[in-house]
Amino acid sequence: MSAESPSTMRALPAAGRRTKPGSQTALRARNQQRIQDALLAAGPQTQAELSRATGLSSATVSNIVRHMSDSGLVKTEPTTSSGRRALSVRLNDTGAVAAGIDIGRRHVRVVLATLGYRIIGEDSISLPAGHSADEGMDAAAELFDSVLAAADVGRDRVLGAGVGIPGPIDRRSGTVVRGAILPEWVGINMREDLAVRLRVPVHIDNDANLGALAQVTWGPHGGCENLIFVKVATGIGAGLVINGSLFYGHVGITGEIGHATISDQGLICRCGNRGCLETVASTATMIDLLSRAAAEPVTTTDIIRQAAAGDPATLRVVDDAGMAVGRAVAGIANALNPEVIVVGGSLTELGDAFLNPIERGLLRHAVPLIGETTTVTMSSLGDRAEALGAAALVLAMADAVL
Amino acid sequence: MSAESPSTMRALPAAGRRTKPGSQTALRARNQQRIQDALLAAGPQTQAELSRATGLSSATVSNIVRHMSDSGLVKTEPTTSSGRRALSVRLNDTGAVAAGIDIGRRHVRVVLATLGYRIIGEDSISLPAGHSADEGMDAAAELFDSVLAAADVGRDRVLGAGVGIPGPIDRRSGTVVRGAILPEWVGINMREDLAVRLRVPVHIDNDANLGALAQVTWGPHGGCENLIFVKVATGIGAGLVINGSLFYGHVGITGEIGHATISDQGLICRCGNRGCLETVASTATMIDLLSRAAAEPVTTTDIIRQAAAGDPATLRVVDDAGMAVGRAVAGIANALNPEVIVVGGSLTELGDAFLNPIERGLLRHAVPLIGETTTVTMSSLGDRAEALGAAALVLAMADAVL
């Protein structure tokens, strides 16, 4: 389902209407989350150990574990601890699910996956341009509810939700930082705000990071140790899988190839520098260039259609953008020498018309042996990559303890 | 001791004269290396386990272990294995030493370090320009012998030698690849050729990688998880410490910022591309620029002296080079978001005259939050960084099993 398709457009819910932080239900949900978190962090445990780990009374732990067991989220089995009979609790790999949520500039997508990496629910809706962070988060919460209902999955079976957003996140504070495609969102602590709305544990990440994780989790590059996912859309960013894991660097802002300087005296970029890759190769720039010569503004869909029809101006713009992306990709390949570079974003349907100039740019600007040994390919996950990666973020945590 | 000082120049030894691969001594040395390698790989073991791990007879293992114990390389202690008396063998952290060897374009440096990270021997000699790989490796072997003799350390106490060379190494084959500062060395398998000459296990690495390892091992950045060491000399390269370890990527060629494109229509680089950082900011380029206006060719030493004296042309060349280095460093910082960037190589004595434009270039071209949160500093290890890092390569392996 296309994220831009009007048929999936829905009304936005009223801001914050599902936030009842003081209720009994909310209290139980928070306590259940503490138990889930403890099981995710340290694997199977007895109820007594869960009580110590969470600070909850043994009666509360016992109640919640019974509830979680009834809903299939955990399995329990008798054991002995210090010579006494006890109940060991572990996450249930058939009952528990992970949610992946992708919040874009114009869309929200939600997927639900079992711990066996099976997708059991999925939907997407469009968002109006320039929506506020509150509107975006409320829309995500409403879609999450409807996907849960359609899949007949109770919220208490959800281990957590990975959420991707198109902007850099300062991992020290969990806030969106300047340079995001959504300037209205800068400074907002999405982790906290979304946890209140979704009422499940939330793990925020940058969309390009999640695209990279999706490639090694759901895509054809499973087992690839060093992979770079380059997302070309309204903005341009990269996610880095290094030694098999997502790499976050010092404060969490990695793979910012959209701000590689391509042209010293180029246009001013929203980051404050000039001549950045985004000023010459983002879809926003392509749309701007092509709209000047068109009767009315073109869209990304028009670019894909016109390129397929062989329109010379469109092909030239796509080719120039691809060469610039390839040049920036060469810079990051020279630094990191990855096995594979996967190109994703809203232009993957262009196929070779976009991939070929990227490869030419890479070969032109990379150290020869690096250019020769790096595979460049289009993402086969389409516009699902980020949401699938968001679910994979939670699944990877579950994998570590199951 | 300066690597360029004529007072340390020595005659080169005759090529290959210490190679007697068929002798009894060589056989014993190879067998001892197999036992050392087994101890390095899997930690303390019984003699029976060493016999299984190496394929050597128990009599041979017993003989060699006695010899290694006498020379202080290992310690033995009685233990039981499967109910029988046995002898457990472990590396001796006071007797064993690691060697670090830095082979440059014009010098060789050797250091010896105990497993307690104490330097017990060090020397360097100059090499003639354009020396062959055989001459360089023979000189390294002769200096290694003389440093061992001066420190009164028998070769059988040497766990291994790390060796740094100024060029990229294809880790799949252990050969030097195109793009090396030493074109005569391209295609040579230094790991094998040096092991024959040095008669200890050899671990080859790129000099910039070793400079990075030195910073987190011997420098003031111990414990730093993400550090980039940028070496500016005749060539320019970077070594990457990622998540606390050196990062090698797919085939071993990482941190190639010397070949970041700075000027689209710039000079042709030895890598085959044009306008690479090396064509605008290496010491070779600075020397070329300044020599055109001078009565006779200038040297790196002249640049440092003239900059200190405030010569305007020299300061301009240094400033322009620093800005270009800063721009390339911004590219890699945007990708990797490191805590610290350390600048090393032959220009560290320039101090702020070189560091300031690098910082300006970084701030100009990096995403603002990355520029603001990245520390840039000059290496305090001088021209010893690479040799110290080479020793650290062996020490890190020993640390893992002691």
CSV table of N, CA, C and O in Angstrom, one decimal, chain A residues 207-262:
chain,number,residue,atom,x,y,z
A,207,ASP,N,15.1,7.1,10.8
A,207,ASP,CA,14.6,6.3,9.8
A,207,ASP,C,15.6,5.6,9.0
A,207,ASP,O,15.5,4.4,8.6
A,208,ALA,N,16.7,6.2,8.7
A,208,ALA,CA,17.8,5.6,7.9
A,208,ALA,C,18.5,4.5,8.7
A,208,ALA,O,18.8,3.4,8.1
A,209,ASN,N,18.6,4.7,10.0
A,209,ASN,CA,19.2,3.6,10.8
A,209,ASN,C,18.3,2.3,10.7
A,209,ASN,O,18.7,1.2,10.5
A,210,LEU,N,16.9,2.6,10.8
A,210,LEU,CA,16.0,1.5,10.8
A,210,LEU,C,16.0,0.8,9.4
A,210,LEU,O,15.8,-0.4,9.3
A,211,GLY,N,16.1,1.6,8.3
A,211,GLY,CA,16.2,1.1,7.0
A,211,GLY,C,17.4,0.1,6.9
A,211,GLY,O,17.3,-1.0,6.3
A,212,ALA,N,18.5,0.5,7.5
A,212,ALA,CA,19.7,-0.4,7.5
A,212,ALA,C,19.5,-1.7,8.2
A,212,ALA,O,19.8,-2.8,7.8
A,213,LEU,N,18.8,-1.5,9.4
A,213,LEU,CA,18.5,-2.7,10.2
A,213,LEU,C,17.6,-3.7,9.5
A,213,LEU,O,17.7,-4.9,9.5
A,214,ALA,N,16.6,-3.1,8.8
A,214,ALA,CA,15.7,-3.9,8.0
A,214,ALA,C,16.4,-4.7,6.9
A,214,ALA,O,16.1,-5.9,6.7
A,215,GLN,N,17.4,-4.1,6.3
A,215,GLN,CA,18.1,-4.8,5.2
A,215,GLN,C,18.8,-6.1,5.8
A,215,GLN,O,18.8,-7.1,5.1
A,216,VAL,N,19.4,-6.0,7.0
A,216,VAL,CA,20.1,-7.2,7.5
A,216,VAL,C,19.1,-8.1,8.2
A,216,VAL,O,19.5,-9.2,8.6
A,217,THR,N,17.9,-7.6,8.5
A,217,THR,CA,16.9,-8.5,9.2
A,217,THR,C,15.9,-9.1,8.3
A,217,THR,O,15.7,-10.3,8.3
A,218,TRP,N,15.3,-8.3,7.4
A,218,TRP,CA,14.2,-8.8,6.6
A,218,TRP,C,14.7,-8.8,5.1
A,218,TRP,O,14.0,-9.5,4.3
A,219,GLY,N,15.7,-8.1,4.8
A,219,GLY,CA,16.1,-8.0,3.3
A,219,GLY,C,17.0,-9.2,3.0
A,219,GLY,O,17.2,-10.1,3.7
A,220,PRO,N,17.6,-9.1,1.8
A,220,PRO,CA,18.4,-10.2,1.3
A,220,PRO,C,19.8,-10.1,1.8
A,220,PRO,O,20.7,-10.9,1.4
A,221,HIS,N,20.1,-9.2,2.8
A,221,HIS,CA,21.5,-9.1,3.2
A,221,HIS,C,21.7,-9.6,4.7
A,221,HIS,O,22.5,-9.1,5.4
A,222,GLY,N,20.9,-10.5,5.1
A,222,GLY,CA,21.1,-11.2,6.4
A,222,GLY,C,22.5,-11.7,6.5
A,222,GLY,O,23.0,-12.3,5.6
A,223,GLY,N,23.1,-11.4,7.7
A,223,GLY,CA,24.4,-11.9,7.9
A,223,GLY,C,25.5,-11.0,7.4
A,223,GLY,O,26.7,-11.2,7.6
A,224,CYS,N,25.1,-9.9,6.7
A,224,CYS,CA,26.1,-8.9,6.2
A,224,CYS,C,26.6,-8.1,7.4
A,224,CYS,O,25.8,-7.6,8.2
A,225,GLU,N,27.9,-8.1,7.6
A,225,GLU,CA,28.5,-7.5,8.8
A,225,GLU,C,28.6,-6.0,8.7
A,225,GLU,O,28.5,-5.2,9.6
A,226,ASN,N,28.9,-5.5,7.5
A,226,ASN,CA,29.1,-4.0,7.3
A,226,ASN,C,28.2,-3.6,6.1
A,226,ASN,O,28.6,-3.8,4.9
A,227,LEU,N,27.2,-2.9,6.4
A,227,LEU,CA,26.2,-2.5,5.3
A,227,LEU,C,25.8,-1.0,5.6
A,227,LEU,O,25.6,-0.6,6.7
A,228,ILE,N,25.7,-0.3,4.5
A,228,ILE,CA,25.2,1.1,4.6
A,228,ILE,C,23.9,1.2,3.8
A,228,ILE,O,23.9,0.8,2.6
A,229,PHE,N,22.9,1.8,4.5
A,229,PHE,CA,21.6,2.0,3.8
A,229,PHE,C,21.5,3.5,3.6
A,229,PHE,O,21.6,4.3,4.5
A,230,VAL,N,21.4,3.9,2.3
A,230,VAL,CA,21.3,5.3,2.0
A,230,VAL,C,19.8,5.6,1.6
A,230,VAL,O,19.3,5.0,0.7
A,231,LYS,N,19.2,6.5,2.4
A,231,LYS,CA,17.8,6.9,2.1
A,231,LYS,C,17.8,8.2,1.3
A,231,LYS,O,18.2,9.2,1.9
A,232,VAL,N,17.3,8.2,0.1
A,232,VAL,CA,17.2,9.4,-0.7
A,232,VAL,C,15.7,9.7,-0.8
A,232,VAL,O,14.9,9.0,-1.4
A,233,ALA,N,15.3,10.8,-0.1
A,233,ALA,CA,13.9,11.2,-0.2
A,233,ALA,C,13.9,12.8,-0.1
A,233,ALA,O,14.8,13.4,-0.7
A,234,THR,N,13.0,13.3,0.7
A,234,THR,CA,13.0,14.8,0.9
A,234,THR,C,14.3,15.2,1.5
A,234,THR,O,14.9,16.2,1.2
A,235,GLY,N,14.8,14.4,2.4
A,235,GLY,CA,16.2,14.5,2.9
A,235,GLY,C,17.0,13.3,2.5
A,235,GLY,O,16.5,12.4,1.9
A,236,ILE,N,18.3,13.4,2.8
A,236,ILE,CA,19.2,12.2,2.5
A,236,ILE,C,20.0,11.9,3.7
A,236,ILE,O,20.6,12.7,4.4
A,237,GLY,N,19.9,10.6,4.1
A,237,GLY,CA,20.7,10.2,5.3
A,237,GLY,C,21.1,8.7,5.1
A,237,GLY,O,20.6,8.0,4.2
A,238,ALA,N,22.0,8.3,5.9
A,238,ALA,CA,22.4,6.9,5.9
A,238,ALA,C,22.4,6.2,7.2
A,238,ALA,O,22.6,6.9,8.2
A,239,GLY,N,22.1,4.9,7.2
A,239,GLY,CA,22.2,4.1,8.4
A,239,GLY,C,23.3,3.2,8.3
A,239,GLY,O,23.6,2.6,7.2
A,240,LEU,N,24.1,3.0,9.4
A,240,LEU,CA,25.3,2.2,9.3
A,240,LEU,C,25.2,0.9,10.1
A,240,LEU,O,24.9,1.0,11.3
A,241,VAL,N,25.3,-0.3,9.5
A,241,VAL,CA,25.5,-1.5,10.2
A,241,VAL,C,27.0,-1.8,10.2
A,241,VAL,O,27.6,-1.9,9.2
A,242,ILE,N,27.6,-1.8,11.4
A,242,ILE,CA,29.0,-2.0,11.5
A,242,ILE,C,29.2,-3.2,12.5
A,242,ILE,O,28.7,-3.3,13.5
A,243,ASN,N,30.0,-4.2,12.0
A,243,ASN,CA,30.3,-5.4,12.8
A,243,ASN,C,28.9,-6.0,13.2
A,243,ASN,O,28.8,-6.5,14.3
A,244,GLY,N,28.0,-6.0,12.3
A,244,GLY,CA,26.7,-6.7,12.5
A,244,GLY,C,25.6,-5.9,13.3
A,244,GLY,O,24.5,-6.4,13.5
A,245,SER,N,26.0,-4.7,13.8
A,245,SER,CA,25.0,-4.0,14.7
A,245,SER,C,24.9,-2.5,14.2
A,245,SER,O,25.8,-2.0,13.6
A,246,LEU,N,23.8,-1.9,14.4
A,246,LEU,CA,23.6,-0.5,14.1
A,246,LEU,C,24.7,0.3,14.9
A,246,LEU,O,24.9,0.0,16.1
A,247,PHE,N,25.2,1.3,14.3
A,247,PHE,CA,26.3,2.1,14.9
A,247,PHE,C,25.8,3.5,15.2
A,247,PHE,O,25.3,4.2,14.3
A,248,TYR,N,25.9,3.9,16.4
A,248,TYR,CA,25.3,5.2,16.9
A,248,TYR,C,26.4,6.3,17.2
A,248,TYR,O,26.0,7.5,17.4
A,249,GLY,N,27.7,6.0,17.2
A,249,GLY,CA,28.7,7.0,17.5
A,249,GLY,C,28.5,7.6,18.9
A,249,GLY,O,27.9,7.0,19.8
A,250,HIS,N,29.0,8.8,19.0
A,250,HIS,CA,29.1,9.5,20.3
A,250,HIS,C,27.8,9.9,20.9
A,250,HIS,O,27.4,9.6,22.0
A,251,VAL,N,27.0,10.7,20.1
A,251,VAL,CA,25.8,11.2,20.6
A,251,VAL,C,24.6,10.7,19.8
A,251,VAL,O,23.4,11.0,20.1
A,252,GLY,N,24.8,9.8,18.8
A,252,GLY,CA,23.7,9.2,18.2
A,252,GLY,C,23.5,9.7,16.7
A,252,GLY,O,22.5,9.3,16.1
A,253,ILE,N,24.3,10.6,16.2
A,253,ILE,CA,24.1,11.2,14.9
A,253,ILE,C,25.1,10.7,13.9
A,253,ILE,O,26.2,11.3,13.8
A,254,THR,N,24.8,9.6,13.3
A,254,THR,CA,25.8,9.0,12.3
A,254,THR,C,25.2,9.0,10.9
A,254,THR,O,24.0,9.1,10.7
A,255,GLY,N,26.0,8.7,9.9
A,255,GLY,CA,25.6,8.5,8.6
A,255,GLY,C,24.9,9.8,7.9
A,255,GLY,O,24.1,9.7,7.0
A,256,GLU,N,25.4,11.0,8.4
A,256,GLU,CA,24.8,12.2,7.9
A,256,GLU,C,25.4,12.6,6.5
A,256,GLU,O,25.9,13.7,6.3
A,257,ILE,N,25.2,11.7,5.5
A,257,ILE,CA,25.8,12.0,4.2
A,257,ILE,C,25.0,13.0,3.4
A,257,ILE,O,25.6,13.6,2.5
A,258,GLY,N,23.8,13.3,3.9
A,258,GLY,CA,23.1,14.4,3.2
A,258,GLY,C,23.8,15.7,3.4
A,258,GLY,O,23.5,16.7,2.6
A,259,HIS,N,24.7,15.8,4.3
A,259,HIS,CA,25.4,17.1,4.6
A,259,HIS,C,26.8,17.0,4.2
A,259,HIS,O,27.7,17.8,4.7
A,260,ALA,N,27.2,16.1,3.4
A,260,ALA,CA,28.5,16.1,2.7
A,260,ALA,C,28.6,17.2,1.8
A,260,ALA,O,27.6,17.5,1.0
A,261,THR,N,29.7,18.0,1.8
A,261,THR,CA,29.8,19.1,0.9
A,261,THR,C,30.1,18.6,-0.5
A,261,THR,O,31.0,17.9,-0.7
A,262,ILE,N,29.2,19.0,-1.4
A,262,ILE,CA,29.4,18.6,-2.8
A,262,ILE,C,29.8,19.8,-3.6
A,262,ILE,O,30.7,19.7,-4.5
